[in-house]
Tab-separated table of C-alpha atoms in Angstrom:
chain	number	residue	atom	x	y	z
H	10	MET	CA	20.968	2.343	2.350
H	11	GLN	CA	20.075	-1.160	3.358
H	12	ILE	CA	16.137	-1.347	4.085
H	13	ASN	CA	14.760	-4.580	5.650
H	14	ILE	CA	11.256	-5.037	6.578
H	15	LEU	CA	10.333	-7.879	9.176
H	16	LEU	CA	6.979	-9.477	7.863
H	17	TYR	CA	5.249	-12.513	10.253
H	18	ASP	CA	1.602	-14.331	9.668
H	19	ARG	CA	-1.403	-12.427	9.901
H	20	MET	CA	0.347	-8.981	9.676
H	21	THR	CA	-0.676	-6.114	8.363
H	22	ALA	CA	0.204	-5.277	4.335
H	23	LEU	CA	0.284	-2.200	3.743
H	24	ASP	CA	2.161	-1.325	6.926
H	25	ALA	CA	4.641	-2.391	4.896
H	26	VAL	CA	4.270	-2.372	1.127
H	27	GLY	CA	3.005	1.341	1.844
H	28	PRO	CA	6.789	2.397	3.106
H	29	TYR	CA	8.236	-0.451	0.553
H	30	GLU	CA	6.821	1.029	-2.488
H	31	VAL	CA	8.321	4.538	-0.892
H	32	LEU	CA	11.529	3.850	-0.094
H	33	SER	CA	12.847	0.670	-2.648
H	34	ARG	CA	12.504	3.651	-5.402
H	35	PHE	CA	14.924	5.821	-4.951
H	36	PRO	CA	17.657	4.800	-6.739
H	37	GLY	CA	20.931	2.605	-4.126
H	38	ASN	CA	18.094	1.980	-1.487
H	39	GLU	CA	17.902	-2.419	-1.805
H	40	VAL	CA	15.101	-3.532	0.725
H	41	ARG	CA	15.106	-6.770	1.779
H	42	PHE	CA	12.208	-8.514	3.632
H	43	VAL	CA	12.804	-10.929	6.412
H	44	ALA	CA	10.513	-12.836	8.590
H	45	GLU	CA	11.912	-16.242	11.421
H	46	LYS	CA	11.945	-18.398	9.114
H	47	ALA	CA	11.920	-17.325	4.856
H	48	GLY	CA	9.384	-18.255	2.861
H	49	PRO	CA	5.645	-17.280	2.145
H	50	VAL	CA	3.912	-15.640	5.530
H	51	ARG	CA	0.170	-14.948	5.236
H	52	THR	CA	-1.718	-11.848	5.907
H	53	ASP	CA	-4.243	-10.750	7.736
H	54	THR	CA	-6.911	-10.982	5.896
H	55	GLY	CA	-5.718	-14.424	5.245
H	56	TYR	CA	-6.188	-12.865	0.916
H	57	LEU	CA	-2.776	-12.680	0.643
H	58	THR	CA	0.751	-14.643	0.856
H	59	LEU	CA	3.512	-12.562	0.967
H	60	VAL	CA	7.708	-13.784	1.027
H	61	ALA	CA	10.141	-13.112	2.619
H	62	ASP	CA	13.616	-13.563	0.884
H	63	SER	CA	15.587	-13.749	4.246
H	64	SER	CA	15.481	-15.680	7.243
H	65	LEU	CA	16.194	-13.192	10.227
H	66	ASP	CA	19.933	-15.337	10.285
H	67	GLU	CA	20.426	-14.660	7.442
H	68	ALA	CA	19.391	-10.852	7.007
H	69	PRO	CA	22.399	-8.814	5.613
H	70	THR	CA	23.140	-5.419	8.403
H	71	ALA	CA	20.536	-2.933	7.823
H	72	ASP	CA	20.767	1.586	7.202
H	73	ILE	CA	16.973	0.944	7.775
H	74	VAL	CA	15.225	-1.260	10.026
H	75	LEU	CA	10.928	-1.514	9.722
H	76	VAL	CA	8.438	-3.749	11.363
H	77	PRO	CA	4.591	-3.724	10.286
H	78	GLY	CA	1.759	-3.813	11.921
H	79	GLY	CA	-0.804	-6.680	12.327
H	80	TYR	CA	-3.783	-8.778	13.283
H	81	ALA	CA	-2.404	-10.170	16.727
H	82	PRO	CA	0.974	-8.150	16.763
H	83	PRO	CA	4.041	-10.939	17.806
H	84	LEU	CA	3.902	-9.394	21.949
H	85	THR	CA	5.579	-12.709	23.545
H	86	PRO	CA	9.336	-11.748	23.992
H	87	GLY	CA	11.210	-13.980	21.022
H	88	PRO	CA	13.005	-14.635	18.788
H	89	ILE	CA	12.041	-11.219	16.531
H	90	HIS	CA	12.140	-8.857	19.484
H	91	GLU	CA	16.098	-10.164	19.997
H	92	TRP	CA	16.948	-10.088	16.309
H	93	LEU	CA	15.604	-6.530	16.678
H	94	ARG	CA	17.932	-5.587	19.215
H	95	ALA	CA	20.892	-6.995	17.602
H	96	ALA	CA	19.354	-4.917	14.675
H	97	ASP	CA	18.872	-1.889	15.693
H	98	ALA	CA	22.243	-1.743	17.688
H	99	ILE	CA	23.521	-0.952	14.222
H	100	SER	CA	20.971	1.192	12.765
H	101	THR	CA	20.765	4.575	11.433
H	102	TRP	CA	16.774	4.658	12.032
H	103	THR	CA	14.713	1.846	13.350
H	104	THR	CA	10.860	2.099	12.649
H	105	SER	CA	7.638	1.136	12.969
H	106	VAL	CA	4.452	0.566	11.434
H	107	CYS	CA	1.403	0.542	12.584
H	108	VAL	CA	1.337	-1.550	16.364
H	109	GLY	CA	4.332	-2.675	14.571
H	110	SER	CA	5.089	0.808	17.536
H	111	LEU	CA	4.823	-2.070	20.239
H	112	ILE	CA	6.424	-4.808	18.887
H	113	LEU	CA	9.967	-2.225	19.127
H	114	GLY	CA	8.348	-1.501	23.128
H	115	VAL	CA	8.413	-5.474	23.556
H	116	ALA	CA	11.950	-5.204	22.456
H	117	GLY	CA	12.894	-2.328	24.567
H	118	LEU	CA	13.458	0.576	22.145
H	119	LEU	CA	10.560	2.269	22.822
H	120	THR	CA	11.595	3.829	27.124
H	121	GLY	CA	11.734	6.779	27.740
H	122	ARG	CA	11.348	7.788	24.331
H	123	ARG	CA	7.930	9.195	22.154
H	124	ALA	CA	6.264	6.789	19.749
H	125	THR	CA	3.062	6.552	18.197
H	126	SER	CA	0.601	3.746	17.253
H	127	HIS	CA	-2.659	2.326	15.594
H	128	TRP	CA	-4.871	5.320	17.057
H	129	MET	CA	-6.858	2.450	19.273
H	130	ALA	CA	-3.753	1.260	20.959
H	131	LEU	CA	-1.435	4.524	20.818
H	132	ASP	CA	-2.368	3.862	25.210
H	133	HIS	CA	-0.920	0.089	25.584
H	134	LEU	CA	3.160	2.321	23.937
H	135	ARG	CA	2.629	2.742	27.674
H	136	ASP	CA	3.313	-0.453	29.037
H	137	TYR	CA	6.595	-0.291	27.709
H	138	GLY	CA	7.620	3.181	28.622
H	139	ALA	CA	7.037	4.579	25.477
H	140	GLU	CA	4.885	8.285	25.831
H	141	PRO	CA	2.418	7.412	23.728
H	142	THR	CA	1.449	10.549	20.832
H	143	ALA	CA	-1.157	11.153	18.883
H	144	GLU	CA	0.527	12.161	16.307
H	145	ARG	CA	0.221	11.032	12.523
H	146	VAL	CA	4.814	10.589	12.291
H	147	VAL	CA	6.032	11.280	15.026
H	148	PHE	CA	9.362	11.448	14.740
H	149	ASP	CA	12.589	10.549	18.162
H	150	GLY	CA	16.003	10.131	17.566
H	151	LYS	CA	16.675	7.083	15.233
H	152	TYR	CA	13.058	6.238	15.549
H	153	ALA	CA	10.401	6.987	13.313
H	154	THR	CA	6.425	5.964	14.623
H	155	ALA	CA	3.772	5.800	11.979
H	156	ALA	CA	-0.099	6.027	13.442
H	157	GLY	CA	-2.322	3.154	12.102
H	158	VAL	CA	-1.691	1.467	8.484
H	159	SER	CA	-1.829	3.777	5.856
H	160	SER	CA	0.129	5.898	7.669
H	161	GLY	CA	3.407	4.198	6.853
H	162	ILE	CA	3.766	5.907	3.279
H	163	ASP	CA	3.623	9.735	5.372
H	164	MET	CA	6.183	8.117	7.589
H	165	ALA	CA	8.695	7.674	4.779
H	166	LEU	CA	8.610	10.228	2.336
H	167	ALA	CA	9.179	12.161	5.595
H	168	LEU	CA	12.095	9.848	5.813
H	169	LEU	CA	13.169	10.051	3.056
H	170	GLY	CA	13.104	14.231	3.117
H	171	LYS	CA	15.770	13.309	6.245
H	172	VAL	CA	17.806	11.135	4.264
H	173	PHE	CA	17.904	12.073	0.660
H	174	GLY	CA	16.494	15.367	1.322
H	175	PRO	CA	13.328	16.756	-0.480
H	176	GLU	CA	14.260	16.752	-3.549
H	177	ALA	CA	14.494	13.469	-3.393
H	178	ALA	CA	11.457	12.734	-0.916
H	179	MET	CA	9.594	15.412	-3.874
H	180	THR	CA	10.343	12.983	-6.379
H	181	VAL	CA	9.601	9.617	-5.261
H	182	GLN	CA	5.764	11.127	-4.462
H	183	LEU	CA	4.950	12.186	-7.597
H	184	GLY	CA	6.843	9.262	-8.733
H	185	ILE	CA	3.766	7.285	-6.969
H	186	GLU	CA	1.676	9.741	-7.502
H	187	TYR	CA	1.137	10.397	-3.938
H	188	ASP	CA	-1.583	13.381	-4.590
H	189	PRO	CA	-4.187	11.789	-2.040
H	190	GLN	CA	-7.378	12.744	-2.192
H	191	PRO	CA	-10.051	10.845	0.382
H	192	PRO	CA	-13.219	10.532	-0.520
H	193	PHE	CA	-14.443	10.447	2.634
H	194	ARG	CA	-13.284	12.917	5.977
H	195	ALA	CA	-13.155	9.763	8.481
H	196	GLY	CA	-9.093	8.323	9.128
H	197	SER	CA	-8.912	9.657	12.464
H	198	PRO	CA	-11.104	9.569	14.901
H	199	ALA	CA	-10.939	13.560	14.762
H	200	THR	CA	-12.679	13.659	12.136
H	201	ALA	CA	-15.101	10.550	12.193
H	202	PRO	CA	-18.335	10.698	12.817
H	203	ASP	CA	-18.963	10.068	15.927
H	204	PRO	CA	-20.848	6.922	15.968
H	205	ILE	CA	-18.131	4.741	13.362
H	206	VAL	CA	-15.327	5.464	16.314
H	207	THR	CA	-18.033	3.958	18.873
H	208	PHE	CA	-18.893	1.206	16.711
H	209	LEU	CA	-15.035	0.632	15.993
H	210	ARG	CA	-13.737	0.325	19.291
H	211	GLU	CA	-16.182	-1.279	20.891
H	212	ASN	CA	-15.272	-3.826	17.701
H	213	ARG	CA	-11.452	-3.740	18.267
H	214	ASP	CA	-11.139	-6.807	17.432
H	215	LEU	CA	-12.136	-6.063	12.926
H	216	VAL	CA	-8.959	-3.707	13.427
H	217	VAL	CA	-6.497	-4.792	15.659
H	218	GLN	CA	-5.968	-7.617	18.734
H	219	LEU	CA	-4.527	-6.641	21.416
G	12	MET	CA	-18.441	-9.469	-3.114
G	13	GLN	CA	-16.106	-11.906	-4.599
G	14	ILE	CA	-12.998	-9.020	-6.214
G	15	ASN	CA	-10.047	-10.480	-7.871
G	16	ILE	CA	-6.701	-8.939	-8.237
G	17	LEU	CA	-5.359	-10.096	-11.341
G	18	LEU	CA	-0.933	-10.050	-10.861
G	19	TYR	CA	1.620	-10.565	-12.980
G	20	ASP	CA	5.214	-9.754	-13.394
G	21	ARG	CA	6.387	-6.773	-12.906
G	22	MET	CA	4.362	-4.996	-10.973
G	23	THR	CA	3.551	-2.366	-8.459
G	24	ALA	CA	2.936	-3.348	-5.470
G	25	LEU	CA	1.044	-0.311	-3.693
G	26	ASP	CA	-1.184	-0.342	-6.858
G	27	ALA	CA	-2.997	-4.247	-5.934
G	28	VAL	CA	-2.271	-3.560	-2.682
G	29	GLY	CA	-3.123	-0.459	-1.741
G	30	PRO	CA	-6.852	-1.289	-2.450
G	31	TYR	CA	-6.433	-5.081	-1.100
G	32	GLU	CA	-5.769	-3.690	2.264
G	33	VAL	CA	-9.197	-1.393	1.361
G	34	LEU	CA	-11.942	-3.678	-0.077
G	35	SER	CA	-10.985	-7.043	1.854
G	36	ARG	CA	-11.799	-5.198	5.222
G	37	PHE	CA	-15.144	-5.094	4.732
G	38	PRO	CA	-17.210	-7.596	6.114
G	39	GLY	CA	-18.051	-10.898	3.264
G	40	ASN	CA	-15.931	-8.652	0.972
G	41	GLU	CA	-13.762	-12.149	-0.132
G	42	VAL	CA	-9.919	-11.080	-1.871
G	43	ARG	CA	-8.672	-13.427	-4.593
G	44	PHE	CA	-4.733	-12.828	-6.395
G	45	VAL	CA	-4.670	-14.616	-9.870
G	46	ALA	CA	-2.573	-14.205	-12.643
G	47	GLU	CA	-1.506	-16.711	-16.265
G	48	LYS	CA	-0.296	-18.743	-13.690
G	49	ALA	CA	-0.496	-19.100	-9.725
G	50	GLY	CA	2.328	-18.901	-7.510
G	51	PRO	CA	5.325	-15.857	-7.187
G	52	VAL	CA	5.132	-12.874	-8.828
G	53	ARG	CA	8.049	-10.672	-8.306
G	54	THR	CA	7.623	-6.743	-8.563
G	55	ASP	CA	8.784	-3.846	-9.801
G	56	THR	CA	11.486	-3.157	-8.228
G	57	GLY	CA	12.648	-6.180	-7.677
G	58	TYR	CA	12.406	-6.959	-4.201
G	59	LEU	CA	9.542	-8.664	-3.275
G	60	THR	CA	7.272	-11.128	-3.514
G	61	LEU	CA	3.674	-11.563	-3.822
G	62	VAL	CA	1.719	-15.032	-4.578
G	63	ALA	CA	-1.693	-15.634	-6.825
G	64	ASP	CA	-3.298	-18.348	-5.269
G	65	SER	CA	-4.972	-19.126	-8.374
G	66	SER	CA	-4.229	-18.944	-12.152
G	67	LEU	CA	-6.482	-17.426	-15.158
G	68	ASP	CA	-8.170	-20.345	-15.312
G	69	GLU	CA	-9.145	-21.283	-11.613
G	70	ALA	CA	-10.161	-17.437	-10.908
G	71	PRO	CA	-13.556	-17.521	-9.225
G	72	THR	CA	-16.568	-15.427	-10.403
G	73	ALA	CA	-15.684	-11.450	-9.375
G	74	ASP	CA	-18.218	-8.915	-9.048
G	75	ILE	CA	-14.857	-6.550	-8.507
G	76	VAL	CA	-11.875	-6.880	-11.178
G	77	LEU	CA	-9.163	-4.733	-10.560
G	78	VAL	CA	-5.965	-4.159	-12.740
G	79	PRO	CA	-3.218	-2.470	-11.512
G	80	GLY	CA	0.072	-1.403	-12.930
G	81	GLY	CA	3.398	-1.959	-13.583
G	82	TYR	CA	7.547	-1.824	-15.023
G	83	ALA	CA	6.787	-2.699	-18.740
G	84	PRO	CA	2.735	-3.010	-18.109
G	85	PRO	CA	1.352	-5.814	-20.582
G	86	LEU	CA	0.230	-4.239	-23.613
G	87	THR	CA	0.157	-6.825	-25.395
G	88	PRO	CA	-3.256	-9.006	-26.829
G	89	GLY	CA	-2.467	-12.490	-25.007
G	90	PRO	CA	-4.179	-14.676	-22.671
G	91	ILE	CA	-4.793	-11.273	-20.090
G	92	HIS	CA	-6.639	-9.630	-21.850
G	93	GLU	CA	-9.180	-12.499	-23.721
G	94	TRP	CA	-9.594	-13.386	-18.734
G	95	LEU	CA	-10.401	-9.632	-18.798
G	96	ARG	CA	-13.264	-9.339	-21.624
G	97	ALA	CA	-14.878	-13.053	-20.037
G	98	ALA	CA	-14.454	-11.897	-16.375
G	99	ASP	CA	-15.782	-7.711	-17.600
G	100	ALA	CA	-18.750	-9.340	-19.504
G	101	ILE	CA	-19.426	-11.467	-15.220
G	102	SER	CA	-18.834	-8.365	-13.704
G	103	THR	CA	-20.305	-5.199	-11.631
G	104	TRP	CA	-17.395	-3.455	-11.246
G	105	THR	CA	-14.456	-3.969	-13.465
G	106	THR	CA	-11.190	-1.679	-11.954
G	107	SER	CA	-7.884	0.111	-12.331
G	108	VAL	CA	-4.884	1.125	-11.438
G	109	CYS	CA	-2.951	3.228	-12.503
G	110	VAL	CA	-1.440	1.705	-15.999
G	111	GLY	CA	-3.855	-0.544	-15.606
G	112	SER	CA	-5.984	0.923	-17.341
G	113	LEU	CA	-3.855	0.424	-20.046
G	114	ILE	CA	-4.672	-3.231	-20.238
G	115	LEU	CA	-8.123	-2.723	-20.352
G	116	GLY	CA	-8.138	-0.944	-22.981
G	117	VAL	CA	-5.487	-3.146	-25.106
G	118	ALA	CA	-8.316	-5.237	-23.719
G	119	GLY	CA	-10.722	-3.083	-25.670
G	120	LEU	CA	-12.740	-2.308	-21.978
G	121	LEU	CA	-12.383	1.213	-22.447
G	122	THR	CA	-13.773	2.276	-26.277
G	123	GLY	CA	-15.700	5.530	-25.601
G	124	ARG	CA	-14.893	5.675	-22.139
G	125	ARG	CA	-13.964	8.355	-19.852
G	126	ALA	CA	-10.793	7.235	-17.741
G	127	THR	CA	-7.425	7.805	-15.954
G	128	SER	CA	-3.770	6.518	-15.650
G	129	HIS	CA	-0.507	7.287	-13.854
G	130	TRP	CA	0.235	11.063	-14.859
G	131	MET	CA	3.080	10.016	-17.276
G	132	ALA	CA	0.954	7.377	-19.512
G	133	LEU	CA	-2.276	9.133	-19.286
G	134	ASP	CA	-2.282	10.587	-23.549
G	135	HIS	CA	-1.733	6.931	-23.925
G	136	LEU	CA	-5.067	6.034	-23.189
G	137	ARG	CA	-6.146	7.528	-26.763
G	138	ASP	CA	-4.381	4.906	-28.475
G	139	TYR	CA	-7.281	2.042	-26.748
G	140	GLY	CA	-10.544	4.423	-27.915
G	141	ALA	CA	-10.313	6.448	-24.379
G	142	GLU	CA	-10.774	10.014	-23.520
G	143	PRO	CA	-7.677	10.683	-21.079
G	144	THR	CA	-9.248	12.157	-17.984
G	145	ALA	CA	-6.627	14.222	-15.667
G	146	GLU	CA	-9.331	12.802	-12.648
G	147	ARG	CA	-7.349	10.642	-9.273
G	148	VAL	CA	-10.104	8.596	-9.338
G	149	VAL	CA	-12.941	7.674	-13.088
G	150	PHE	CA	-16.037	6.632	-12.385
G	151	ASP	CA	-17.951	5.824	-16.575
G	152	GLY	CA	-20.666	3.568	-16.393
G	153	LYS	CA	-19.330	-0.196	-14.405
G	154	TYR	CA	-15.161	0.885	-15.292
G	155	ALA	CA	-13.432	3.040	-12.662
G	156	THR	CA	-9.784	3.597	-13.245
G	157	ALA	CA	-7.251	5.580	-10.517
G	158	ALA	CA	-4.717	7.644	-11.453
G	159	GLY	CA	-1.262	6.739	-10.262
G	160	VAL	CA	0.153	2.954	-7.417
G	161	SER	CA	-1.014	5.562	-4.620
G	162	SER	CA	-4.881	6.675	-6.359
G	163	GLY	CA	-6.372	3.309	-6.298
G	164	ILE	CA	-6.617	3.794	-1.944
G	165	ASP	CA	-9.061	6.550	-2.691
G	166	MET	CA	-10.569	4.496	-5.863
G	167	ALA	CA	-11.069	1.575	-3.471
G	168	LEU	CA	-12.740	4.120	-0.639
G	169	ALA	CA	-15.014	5.277	-3.190
G	170	LEU	CA	-16.135	1.907	-5.225
G	171	LEU	CA	-16.786	0.807	-1.434
G	172	GLY	CA	-18.917	3.496	-0.268
G	173	LYS	CA	-21.223	3.647	-3.953
G	174	VAL	CA	-21.587	-0.562	-3.070
G	175	PHE	CA	-22.161	-0.035	0.487
G	176	GLY	CA	-22.620	2.970	1.281
G	177	PRO	CA	-20.355	6.048	2.829
G	178	GLU	CA	-20.892	4.283	6.148
G	179	ALA	CA	-19.358	0.976	5.465
G	180	ALA	CA	-15.945	3.441	3.132
G	181	MET	CA	-15.645	5.792	6.725
G	182	THR	CA	-14.874	2.513	9.276
G	183	VAL	CA	-13.123	1.125	6.713
G	184	GLN	CA	-11.050	4.129	6.638
G	185	LEU	CA	-10.883	4.290	9.864
G	186	GLY	CA	-9.225	1.134	10.988
G	187	ILE	CA	-6.535	1.608	8.441
G	188	GLU	CA	-6.141	5.706	9.946
G	189	TYR	CA	-6.550	6.894	6.596
G	190	ASP	CA	-5.873	10.580	6.954
G	191	PRO	CA	-3.205	11.426	4.190
G	192	GLN	CA	-0.412	13.685	5.622
G	193	PRO	CA	1.931	14.128	2.689
G	194	PRO	CA	5.709	15.812	4.062
G	195	PHE	CA	5.533	17.883	0.830
G	196	ARG	CA	3.620	18.864	-1.995
G	197	ALA	CA	4.269	17.751	-4.806
G	198	GLY	CA	1.999	14.705	-5.332
G	199	SER	CA	0.898	15.983	-9.069
G	200	PRO	CA	2.151	17.119	-12.091
G	201	ALA	CA	-0.134	20.475	-11.399
G	202	THR	CA	1.562	20.925	-7.265
G	203	ALA	CA	5.171	20.011	-7.198
G	204	PRO	CA	8.207	22.166	-8.445
G	205	ASP	CA	9.133	22.229	-12.219
G	206	PRO	CA	12.573	20.737	-11.892
G	207	ILE	CA	11.237	17.785	-10.158
G	208	VAL	CA	8.347	16.676	-12.947
G	209	THR	CA	11.272	17.614	-15.677
G	210	PHE	CA	13.356	15.411	-13.889
G	211	LEU	CA	10.876	12.547	-13.356
G	212	ARG	CA	9.304	13.319	-18.122
G	213	GLU	CA	13.099	13.132	-18.924
G	214	ASN	CA	13.929	9.549	-16.455
G	215	ARG	CA	9.883	8.273	-17.351
G	216	ASP	CA	11.818	4.650	-16.829
G	217	LEU	CA	11.888	5.013	-13.357
G	218	VAL	CA	8.781	5.559	-12.333
G	219	VAL	CA	7.206	3.527	-15.448
G	220	GLN	CA	8.016	2.094	-18.967
G	221	LEU	CA	5.997	2.472	-21.355
């Protein structure tokens, strides 16, 4: 399968690299990183550059399209959203990680659909006619949305399981030794200590800017 | 703190990007990606280019050094290992993900120490005088080693907890919504179905080349 992953300035690296690491490891899958212009893209922390190998115009036809989140994601309708509508018209799966779902929303692709996003951005899905769903990975038809940043790994494994079967997904999971053992219990607002949830809500620009 | 992450051709992207995403998000931390030569580095699948902003010679003095794994990791003593010994002489923490621990081993930094690596490479640690330890994250003195690919996220959170306290680590964990929910139970040879473990052992070049 051909998988196109969108890059843009100030995107969050793990949103893209988590699913890439899963999806690219299944034999026969090919991944292309694409952006408005081919070339370097700086991630949100300012410390890492990823390279887009194709501009949107040059991107191959893709079976799977993936949109990562980022700091100040592109929410003003423009070329990215036009490209997403065209890519979605021929994709088998259209997917997002973190506030990437809001970008899909701006493109008009989540109207009437259940979807998720970073926990702090979840309610914004309503602005685009989607139904906010506080789950880590949400499938609705051909649309798969994942919660914040690290959740793209879970979404990509679930997608691999749907497309190629559970054995395919388990082989990749064992290959990347995805046997998570977080040293703390703080990965969601339901489990993190209240003061930490409150701190992030009051300093949300540390995490996401909308 | 200054964190230097080593890049090299055919490295595994998630080994570096997982810990980067954790460590770079704590205020005051700075991350530099370094390689033998500054410039683009292609990852092991061939689909992604990361950019090293500094050559080894230009790398800033670092408190934390991190070495990712990869396909065909550099195990012949050379400039990378010389640089690692010099960096280790002044680091507070010297760390690795996946077969990055073997690179530390070649540099002579794990002699007599407990360490981990990708499950399929674990025994190779003995070649460098280290004690293979089948745990996801192993701390021995100032050395922190993590198991395969995705384990760098757990290691980086544990390290952040040790250096800045549990609240710091939990804040980052909630920020990146690290509440893993793997859709399958196959992330370690202890939990994956036997046929999948056997398949990967017999096709190890799909995962790691040593």
